PDB file of C-alpha atoms in Angstrom:
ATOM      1  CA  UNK A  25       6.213 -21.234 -10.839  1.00  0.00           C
ATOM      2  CA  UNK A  26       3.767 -18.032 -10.457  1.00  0.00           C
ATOM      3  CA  UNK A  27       0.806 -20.357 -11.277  1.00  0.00           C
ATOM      4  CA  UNK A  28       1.759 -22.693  -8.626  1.00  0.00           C
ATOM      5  CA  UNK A  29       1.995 -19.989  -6.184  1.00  0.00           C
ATOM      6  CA  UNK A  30      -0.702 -18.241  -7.057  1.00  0.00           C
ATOM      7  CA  UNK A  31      -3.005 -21.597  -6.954  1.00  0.00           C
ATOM      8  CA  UNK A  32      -1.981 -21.996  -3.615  1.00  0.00           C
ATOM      9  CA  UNK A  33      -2.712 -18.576  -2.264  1.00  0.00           C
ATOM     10  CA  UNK A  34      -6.119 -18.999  -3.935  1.00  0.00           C
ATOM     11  CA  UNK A  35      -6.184 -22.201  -1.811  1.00  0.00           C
ATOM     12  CA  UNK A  36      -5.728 -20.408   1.379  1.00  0.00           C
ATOM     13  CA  UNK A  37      -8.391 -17.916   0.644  1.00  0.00           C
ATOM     14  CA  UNK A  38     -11.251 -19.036  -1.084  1.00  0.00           C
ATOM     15  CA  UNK A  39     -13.704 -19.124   2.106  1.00  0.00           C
ATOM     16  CA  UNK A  40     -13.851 -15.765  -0.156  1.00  0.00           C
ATOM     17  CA  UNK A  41     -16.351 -14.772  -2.835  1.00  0.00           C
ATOM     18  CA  UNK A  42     -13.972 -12.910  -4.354  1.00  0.00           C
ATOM     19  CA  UNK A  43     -11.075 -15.142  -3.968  1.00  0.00           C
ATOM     20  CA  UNK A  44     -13.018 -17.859  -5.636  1.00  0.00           C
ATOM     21  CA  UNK A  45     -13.567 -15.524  -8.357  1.00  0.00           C
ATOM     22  CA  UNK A  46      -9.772 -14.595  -8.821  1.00  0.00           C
ATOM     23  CA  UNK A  47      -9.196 -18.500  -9.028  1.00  0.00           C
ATOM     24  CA  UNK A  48     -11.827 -19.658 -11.517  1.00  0.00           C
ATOM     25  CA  UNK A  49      -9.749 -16.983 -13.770  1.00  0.00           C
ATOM     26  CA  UNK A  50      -6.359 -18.617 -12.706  1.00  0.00           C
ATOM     27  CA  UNK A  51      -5.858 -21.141 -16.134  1.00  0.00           C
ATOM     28  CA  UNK A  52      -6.719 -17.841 -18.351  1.00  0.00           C
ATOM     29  CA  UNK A  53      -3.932 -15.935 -16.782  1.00  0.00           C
ATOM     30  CA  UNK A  54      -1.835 -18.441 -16.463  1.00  0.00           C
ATOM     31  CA  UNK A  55      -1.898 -18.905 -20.562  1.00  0.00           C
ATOM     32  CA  UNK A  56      -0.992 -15.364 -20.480  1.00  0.00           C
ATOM     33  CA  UNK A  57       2.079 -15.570 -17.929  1.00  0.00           C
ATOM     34  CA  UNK A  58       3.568 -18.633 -19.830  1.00  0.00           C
ATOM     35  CA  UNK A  59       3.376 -16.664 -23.110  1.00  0.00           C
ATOM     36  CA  UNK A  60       5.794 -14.041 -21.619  1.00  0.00           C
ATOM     37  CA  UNK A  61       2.982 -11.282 -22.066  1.00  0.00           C
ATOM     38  CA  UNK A  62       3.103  -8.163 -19.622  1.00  0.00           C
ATOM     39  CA  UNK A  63       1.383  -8.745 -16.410  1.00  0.00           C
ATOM     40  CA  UNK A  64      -0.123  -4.909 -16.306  1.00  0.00           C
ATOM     41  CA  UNK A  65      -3.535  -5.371 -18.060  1.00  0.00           C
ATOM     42  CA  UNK A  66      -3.577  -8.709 -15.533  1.00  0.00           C
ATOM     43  CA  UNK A  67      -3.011  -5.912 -12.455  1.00  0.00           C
ATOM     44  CA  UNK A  68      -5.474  -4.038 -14.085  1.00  0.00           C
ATOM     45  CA  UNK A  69      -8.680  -6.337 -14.308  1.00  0.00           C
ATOM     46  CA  UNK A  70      -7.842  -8.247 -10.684  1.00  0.00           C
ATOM     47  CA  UNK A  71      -7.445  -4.470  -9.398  1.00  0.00           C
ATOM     48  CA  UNK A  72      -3.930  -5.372  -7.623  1.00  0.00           C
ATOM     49  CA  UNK A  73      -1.521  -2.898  -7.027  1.00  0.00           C
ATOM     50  CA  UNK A  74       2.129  -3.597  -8.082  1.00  0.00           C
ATOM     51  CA  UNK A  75       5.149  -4.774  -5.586  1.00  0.00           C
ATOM     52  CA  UNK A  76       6.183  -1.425  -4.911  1.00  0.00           C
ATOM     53  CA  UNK A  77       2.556   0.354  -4.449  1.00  0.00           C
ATOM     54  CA  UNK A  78       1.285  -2.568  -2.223  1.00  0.00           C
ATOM     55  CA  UNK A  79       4.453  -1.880   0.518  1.00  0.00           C
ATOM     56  CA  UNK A  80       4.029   1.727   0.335  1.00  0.00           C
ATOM     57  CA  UNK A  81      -0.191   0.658   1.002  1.00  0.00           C
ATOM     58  CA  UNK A  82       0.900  -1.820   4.155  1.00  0.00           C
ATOM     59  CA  UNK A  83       3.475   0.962   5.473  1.00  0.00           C
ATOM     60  CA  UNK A  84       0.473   3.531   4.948  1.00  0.00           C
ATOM     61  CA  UNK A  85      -1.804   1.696   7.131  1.00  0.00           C
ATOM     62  CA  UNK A  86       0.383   0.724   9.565  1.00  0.00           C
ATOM     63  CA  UNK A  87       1.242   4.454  10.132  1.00  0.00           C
ATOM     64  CA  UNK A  88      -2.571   5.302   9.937  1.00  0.00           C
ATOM     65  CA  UNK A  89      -2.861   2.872  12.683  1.00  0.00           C
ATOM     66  CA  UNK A  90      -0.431   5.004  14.809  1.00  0.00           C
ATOM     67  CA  UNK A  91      -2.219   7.795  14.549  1.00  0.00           C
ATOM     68  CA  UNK A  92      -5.645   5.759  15.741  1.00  0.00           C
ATOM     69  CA  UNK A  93      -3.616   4.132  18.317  1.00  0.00           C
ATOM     70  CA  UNK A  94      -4.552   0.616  17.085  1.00  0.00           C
ATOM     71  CA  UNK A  95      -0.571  -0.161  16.272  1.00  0.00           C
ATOM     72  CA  UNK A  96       1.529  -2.432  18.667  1.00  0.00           C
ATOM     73  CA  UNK A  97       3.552  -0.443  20.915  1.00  0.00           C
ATOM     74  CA  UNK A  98       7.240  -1.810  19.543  1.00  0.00           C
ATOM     75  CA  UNK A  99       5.732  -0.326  16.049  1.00  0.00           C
ATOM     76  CA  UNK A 100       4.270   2.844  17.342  1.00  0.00           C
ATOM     77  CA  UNK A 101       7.451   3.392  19.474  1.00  0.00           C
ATOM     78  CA  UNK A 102       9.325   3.493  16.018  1.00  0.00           C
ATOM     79  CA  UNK A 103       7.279   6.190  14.814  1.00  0.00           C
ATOM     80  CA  UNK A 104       7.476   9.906  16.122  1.00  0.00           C
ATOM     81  CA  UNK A 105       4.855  12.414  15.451  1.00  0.00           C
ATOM     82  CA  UNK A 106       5.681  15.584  13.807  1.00  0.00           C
ATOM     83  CA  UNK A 107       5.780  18.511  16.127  1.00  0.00           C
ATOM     84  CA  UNK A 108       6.850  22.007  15.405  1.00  0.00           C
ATOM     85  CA  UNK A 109       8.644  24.476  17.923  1.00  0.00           C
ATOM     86  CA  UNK A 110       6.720  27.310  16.399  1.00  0.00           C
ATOM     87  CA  UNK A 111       3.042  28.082  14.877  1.00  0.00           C
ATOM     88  CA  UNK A 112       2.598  26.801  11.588  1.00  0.00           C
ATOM     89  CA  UNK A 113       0.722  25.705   9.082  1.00  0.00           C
ATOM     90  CA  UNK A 114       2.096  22.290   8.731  1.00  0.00           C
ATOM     91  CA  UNK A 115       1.408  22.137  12.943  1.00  0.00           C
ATOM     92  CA  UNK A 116      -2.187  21.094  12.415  1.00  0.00           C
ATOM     93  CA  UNK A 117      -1.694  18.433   9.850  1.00  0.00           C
ATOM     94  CA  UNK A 118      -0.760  14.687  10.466  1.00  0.00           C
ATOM     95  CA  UNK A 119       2.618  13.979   9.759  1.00  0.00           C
ATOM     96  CA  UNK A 120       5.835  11.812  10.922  1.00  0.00           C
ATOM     97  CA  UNK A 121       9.321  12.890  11.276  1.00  0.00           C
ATOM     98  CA  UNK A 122      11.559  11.300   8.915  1.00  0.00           C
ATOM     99  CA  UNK A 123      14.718  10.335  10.950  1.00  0.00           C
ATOM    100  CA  UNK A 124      18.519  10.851   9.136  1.00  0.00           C
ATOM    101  CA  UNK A 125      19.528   7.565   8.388  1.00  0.00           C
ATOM    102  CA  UNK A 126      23.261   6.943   7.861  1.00  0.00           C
ATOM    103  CA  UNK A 127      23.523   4.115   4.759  1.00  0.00           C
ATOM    104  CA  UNK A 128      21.137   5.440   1.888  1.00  0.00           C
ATOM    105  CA  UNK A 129      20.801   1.355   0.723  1.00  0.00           C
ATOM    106  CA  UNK A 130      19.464  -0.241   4.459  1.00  0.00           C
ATOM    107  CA  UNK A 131      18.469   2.468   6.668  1.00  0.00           C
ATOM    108  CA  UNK A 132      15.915   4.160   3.522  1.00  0.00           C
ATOM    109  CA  UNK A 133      14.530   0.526   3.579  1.00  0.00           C
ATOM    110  CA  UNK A 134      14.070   0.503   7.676  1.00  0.00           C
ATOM    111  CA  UNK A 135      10.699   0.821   9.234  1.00  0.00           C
ATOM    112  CA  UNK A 136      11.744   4.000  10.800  1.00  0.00           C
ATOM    113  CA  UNK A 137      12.400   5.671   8.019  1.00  0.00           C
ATOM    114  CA  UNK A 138       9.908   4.201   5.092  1.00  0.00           C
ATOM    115  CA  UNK A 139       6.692   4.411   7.226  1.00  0.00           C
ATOM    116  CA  UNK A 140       7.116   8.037   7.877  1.00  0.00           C
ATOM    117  CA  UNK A 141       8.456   8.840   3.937  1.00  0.00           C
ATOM    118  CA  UNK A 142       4.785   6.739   2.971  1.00  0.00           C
ATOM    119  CA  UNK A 143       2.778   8.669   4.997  1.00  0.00           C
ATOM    120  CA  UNK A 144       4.153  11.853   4.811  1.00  0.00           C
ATOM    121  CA  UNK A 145       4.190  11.420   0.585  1.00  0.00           C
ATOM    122  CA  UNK A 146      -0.124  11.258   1.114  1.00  0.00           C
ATOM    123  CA  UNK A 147      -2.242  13.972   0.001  1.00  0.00           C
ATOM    124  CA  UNK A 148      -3.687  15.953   3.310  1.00  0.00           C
ATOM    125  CA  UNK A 149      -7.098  14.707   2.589  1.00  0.00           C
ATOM    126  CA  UNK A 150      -6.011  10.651   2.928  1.00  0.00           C
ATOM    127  CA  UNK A 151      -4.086  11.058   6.045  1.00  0.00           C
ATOM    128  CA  UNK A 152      -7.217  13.129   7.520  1.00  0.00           C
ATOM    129  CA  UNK A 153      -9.614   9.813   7.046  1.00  0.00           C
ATOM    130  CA  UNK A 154     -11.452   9.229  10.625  1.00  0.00           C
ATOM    131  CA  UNK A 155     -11.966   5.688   9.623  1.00  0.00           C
ATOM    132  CA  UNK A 156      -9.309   2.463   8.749  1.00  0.00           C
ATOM    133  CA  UNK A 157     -11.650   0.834   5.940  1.00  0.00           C
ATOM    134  CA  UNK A 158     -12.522   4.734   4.686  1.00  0.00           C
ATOM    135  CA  UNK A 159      -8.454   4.724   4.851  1.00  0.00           C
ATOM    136  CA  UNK A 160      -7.974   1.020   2.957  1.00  0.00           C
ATOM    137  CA  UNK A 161     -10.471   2.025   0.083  1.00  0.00           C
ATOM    138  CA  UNK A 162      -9.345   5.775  -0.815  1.00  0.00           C
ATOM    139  CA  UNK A 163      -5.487   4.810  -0.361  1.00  0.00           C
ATOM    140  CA  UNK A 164      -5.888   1.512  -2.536  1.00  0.00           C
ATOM    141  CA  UNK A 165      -7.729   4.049  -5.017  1.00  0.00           C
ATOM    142  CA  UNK A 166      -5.004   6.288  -4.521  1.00  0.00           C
ATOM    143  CA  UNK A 167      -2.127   4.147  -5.591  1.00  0.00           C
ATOM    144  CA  UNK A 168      -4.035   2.478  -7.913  1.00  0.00           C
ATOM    145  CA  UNK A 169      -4.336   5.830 -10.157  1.00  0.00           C
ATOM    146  CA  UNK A 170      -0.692   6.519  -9.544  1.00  0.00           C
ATOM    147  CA  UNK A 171       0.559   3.020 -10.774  1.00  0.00           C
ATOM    148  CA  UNK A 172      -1.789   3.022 -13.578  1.00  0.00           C
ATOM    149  CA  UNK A 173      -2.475   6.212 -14.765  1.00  0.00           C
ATOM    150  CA  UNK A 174      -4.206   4.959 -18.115  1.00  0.00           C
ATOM    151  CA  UNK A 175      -6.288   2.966 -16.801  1.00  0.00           C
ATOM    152  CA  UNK A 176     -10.070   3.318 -16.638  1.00  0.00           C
ATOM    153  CA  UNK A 177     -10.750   2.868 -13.687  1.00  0.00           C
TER     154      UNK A 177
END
């Protein structure tokens, strides 16, 4: 089922170098999936990030894009920026308020309340990137170490 899928995705992108790549590797893998092996060192070699890294990387950008002002209103209406009442030093850096949410299981998974909890969780340095493909690269880099720590790369 995963090799069908994935052939098909690979079908959809392979006006891409790399994407043609990915899919001339596609029958190796897929010996690999159908032996029930882990699909880490897989992760690993393509570079993808797991399930849970990639929608903390989409909700990353897509509060990056707030601050750039490049993200459709009914997002960036969603989102509220940080502001102190007083001097401090968290004043100068770039960060979201988290909003109370009532039901721990649906409101943690809103928009309104996992955006701000992904961008706020960034080192300084990331959320102080001038440019969205400087952003993409060093975030993807970012999670990448954190979901495989052992890796080489």
């Amino acid at each position: 089922m995963w090799v069908t899928e994935f052939s098909s995705l690979c079908s959809e992108v392979s006006f891409e170098l790399k994407a043609i790549d990915i899919c001339s590797k596609l029958p190796n893998y897929g010996k690999h999936i159908l032996k029930h092996e882990h699909i880490t060192p897989i992760l690993i070699e393509l570079h993808w990030l797991p399930v849970e890294f990639r929608i903390q990387f989409k909700l990353a950008i897509l509060a990056f894009r707030h601050f750039d002002g490049t993200l459709p209103p009914y997002l960036s209406s969603a989102l509220c920026t940080y502001q102190t009442s007083r001097s401090l030093r968290s004043s100068s850096e770039k960060l979201l308020k988290t909003p109370r949410v009532n039901l721990k299981s649906a409101g943690e998974r809103s928009f309104h309340f996992a955006a701000p909890t992904a961008w706020n969780s960034l080192p300084n340095n990331l959320r102080n990137i001038p440019t969205l493909s400087q952003f993409k690269r060093q975030l993807k880099t970012h999670l990448f170490r954190q979901a495989f720590p052992d890796s080489q790369n």
